[in-house]
Amino acid sequence: MPAFKTLLALALALGAGSLASAFYIPSMGPQSFRVGERVPLSVNRVFSEHVPLPFAYYDLPFVCKPSDIKRPWLNIGEVLRGDRIASSDYELTMGQNETCRVLCTHDMTAQAALEARRFVMQNYLVEWIVDKLPGATVFLSRKASSSSTTVPRQKVYEPGFPIGRFDAETGSAYLNNHVSMHIVYETRGESRHIVGFEVYPRSIANGSGECPDLDNVDAGGLLLGSADKATFSYSVHWIEDSSVRWSHRWDRYLSVTNPQVHWYAIFNSAVIIILLSCIVAVIVLRMLNRDLTVFRDEEFRDDIEETSGWKLLHADVFRAPRFAALLAPLLGTTVQVMYTFIATVALGTLGILSPSYRGGLLTTAIVLFLVLGCVAGFYSAHLYRTWGGNNWFKNALMTATLVPMSLMTVQLVLNLFLWYRASSAAMPFSTILLLFVLWLLLELPLTLLGSWLGFRRPPYSEPSRTNAIPRPIPPQPRYLRPLPTVVLAGALPFSVIFIELFFVFKSLWQDSFYYEYGFTVIVGLLLSLTVCETTIIMVWLSLNSGHHRWWWKAFVCGASSSVYIFAYAVFFYFTKLRAGMPEFAGFVPTLTFFAHSLLISAAYALCTGSMGFFAAYFFVRRIYAMVKTA
């Protein structure tokens, strides 16, 4: 069980769930500004918590655009998550407050007003960036405390700020055309470090081309559809806050969830693990010991068939599985995906993947997946040879292409729809070409190398020989048939992760920060134990009922909770994304959500399927080795 052992070692080394929000890699130290120095503000994209379809900020027809737009280099992760960072004409000077300044006056044509109204009604948020910090909407929160202690209300940040506001009673939409930016900083000698970026938007009925009187403005705001022009203006306020250190400036972004919720979920999962372990120890092991005791007794050897059925399969249980040429590449890729997940979470827990490194999580995962192609080739070829395969090159090609090309095909089809909607989530052709070149020049050669090494390794030595004629499989109990097996085997693993799954989905689809890698490690460890023990129980029940073709069953049992995850994604879509605004879902956002949810469920199935398979393989080899020595 290589994946399970690695995960166990990793979790023990990292400890019990310590958060890494205060750590930064050395190359990402603070940027110092002096009084009077220009502080650049970059615009990025607009996104919605209800519509999973981001758009580049400068693609909107009703915003101010500079004459010379400068775009920095973006990594693969930033491009794939829909980032389109660009320079702006907002002038921020360290230490110099700006009461009001006009950015531009924009003609609000009928088409521009219609587009603006649509974005406002769909609750789109704007993302700006100052010193790698996203502009945030400020909320006040209260930390958990005893009833006798008063805890002061503290600021928490939600990334982004509203593009406007919608009055559901009157059906009126108002565009935010004035922003008040509060830049929070700490002082270090003559240098200042930015530790917060707060944005307070307002809608002001102004098309004069001049700054409005901010103390005496129309309470209604800039009504879309009635104004011919919109004047965009801004204010800047510099606020010193010595209580916030640069190394902890992300804490306000990351403190939106209560850690007690995670610990409560972990406690419940631990109880499930204990009960499941008791089932394995008390039921399975006791029965195995009883069967082996009877087997050792010469007097009862003739009654073995009445005593137990699993020992009767010793000449069939290690028979090569059906479609072994498909199962071996699939298992090799599952180990590759599993190792990628473990390495990525490890880097995040150690603080190397800081939130300041935009797109770093996704970029690192892609690079690790490509590099670990050698691992996929090694395990695939070794299993392939064990099951009697003789064409290692064909096996290597299938291992390198099966999952990556399936993923790329789905993404390319989805990309056509995203291109049609001009969403920033659409991959540019250059990114598609880059990913293909990386696969061709990096993963494919490494997979071939790993397959060559794995095929040269001696095959696994099975504890018992296989008969030429397979034993007939008797009718199976109803609970061991495919559909009931998936339902039963997937329920317990899903119950371990469903609370943590909510925060992961919220991070993916509602653009909240998820940086609680310590909790991820603990939940991942509990999940792996649950998957392994559940698969062992289901495989043992199948063997005991005379079903010796257990290979695919072990993989399916391990991956079965992915069905629950996809069902939870459907529930999340209708209760969170479309909640309150079902008429705005649209075909492309819906397709985007379910296509990506399907890919996420498939990746999860690969990871847990490999856990279940190798756990069952270890278990089956172990018990039949005991029969051989009995």
Short mmCIF file of N, CA and C in Angstrom, two decimals, residues 61-63 105-114 116-117 175 222-232:
data_model
loop_
_atom_site.label_atom_id
_atom_site.label_comp_id
_atom_site.label_asym_id
_atom_site.label_seq_id
_atom_site.Cartn_x
_atom_site.Cartn_y
_atom_site.Cartn_z
N PRO A 61 -17.95 46.37 -20.70
CA PRO A 61 -18.12 47.55 -21.57
C PRO A 61 -18.40 48.85 -20.83
N PHE A 62 -18.42 48.84 -19.51
CA PHE A 62 -18.81 50.03 -18.76
C PHE A 62 -17.77 50.46 -17.74
N VAL A 63 -16.50 50.05 -17.91
CA VAL A 63 -15.44 50.42 -16.97
C VAL A 63 -14.43 51.32 -17.67
N THR A 105 -15.04 59.54 -17.31
CA THR A 105 -16.48 59.61 -17.52
C THR A 105 -16.82 58.71 -18.70
N HIS A 106 -17.72 57.77 -18.46
CA HIS A 106 -18.01 56.74 -19.45
C HIS A 106 -19.42 56.92 -19.99
N ASP A 107 -19.55 56.79 -21.33
CA ASP A 107 -20.87 56.84 -21.94
C ASP A 107 -21.61 55.53 -21.65
N MET A 108 -22.78 55.65 -21.04
CA MET A 108 -23.57 54.46 -20.71
C MET A 108 -24.58 54.22 -21.83
N THR A 109 -24.15 53.55 -22.85
CA THR A 109 -25.05 53.18 -23.95
C THR A 109 -26.06 52.15 -23.44
N ALA A 110 -27.05 51.91 -24.26
CA ALA A 110 -28.08 50.94 -23.88
C ALA A 110 -27.48 49.56 -23.68
N GLN A 111 -26.52 49.17 -24.54
CA GLN A 111 -25.88 47.87 -24.40
C GLN A 111 -25.03 47.80 -23.15
N ALA A 112 -24.28 48.88 -22.87
CA ALA A 112 -23.44 48.91 -21.67
C ALA A 112 -24.30 48.86 -20.41
N ALA A 113 -25.41 49.60 -20.40
CA ALA A 113 -26.30 49.59 -19.24
C ALA A 113 -26.94 48.22 -19.04
N LEU A 114 -27.27 47.54 -20.14
CA LEU A 114 -27.86 46.21 -20.05
C LEU A 114 -26.85 45.21 -19.48
N ALA A 116 -24.22 45.95 -17.61
CA ALA A 116 -23.98 46.31 -16.21
C ALA A 116 -25.11 45.80 -15.32
N ARG A 117 -26.33 45.94 -15.78
CA ARG A 117 -27.47 45.46 -15.00
C ARG A 117 -27.38 43.95 -14.77
N LEU A 175 -25.22 51.07 -10.24
CA LEU A 175 -23.80 50.77 -10.49
C LEU A 175 -22.94 51.54 -9.50
N LEU A 222 -26.60 55.74 -8.88
CA LEU A 222 -26.57 55.77 -10.34
C LEU A 222 -27.46 54.66 -10.87
N LEU A 223 -28.68 55.01 -11.27
CA LEU A 223 -29.65 54.04 -11.75
C LEU A 223 -29.32 53.64 -13.18
N LEU A 224 -29.12 52.35 -13.39
CA LEU A 224 -28.80 51.85 -14.73
C LEU A 224 -30.04 51.90 -15.61
N GLY A 225 -29.86 52.40 -16.81
CA GLY A 225 -30.96 52.51 -17.74
C GLY A 225 -31.53 53.92 -17.84
N SER A 226 -31.19 54.77 -16.86
CA SER A 226 -31.71 56.14 -16.87
C SER A 226 -30.61 57.18 -17.04
N ALA A 227 -29.34 56.78 -16.82
CA ALA A 227 -28.22 57.72 -16.91
C ALA A 227 -27.49 57.52 -18.23
N ASP A 228 -27.19 58.63 -18.92
CA ASP A 228 -26.46 58.57 -20.19
C ASP A 228 -24.95 58.49 -19.98
N LYS A 229 -24.48 59.05 -18.87
CA LYS A 229 -23.04 59.05 -18.57
C LYS A 229 -22.83 58.64 -17.12
N ALA A 230 -21.66 58.11 -16.86
CA ALA A 230 -21.28 57.72 -15.49
C ALA A 230 -19.86 58.20 -15.24
N THR A 231 -19.69 58.99 -14.21
CA THR A 231 -18.36 59.47 -13.82
C THR A 231 -17.82 58.56 -12.72
N PHE A 232 -16.68 57.97 -12.98
CA PHE A 232 -16.04 57.08 -12.01
C PHE A 232 -14.99 57.88 -11.24
#
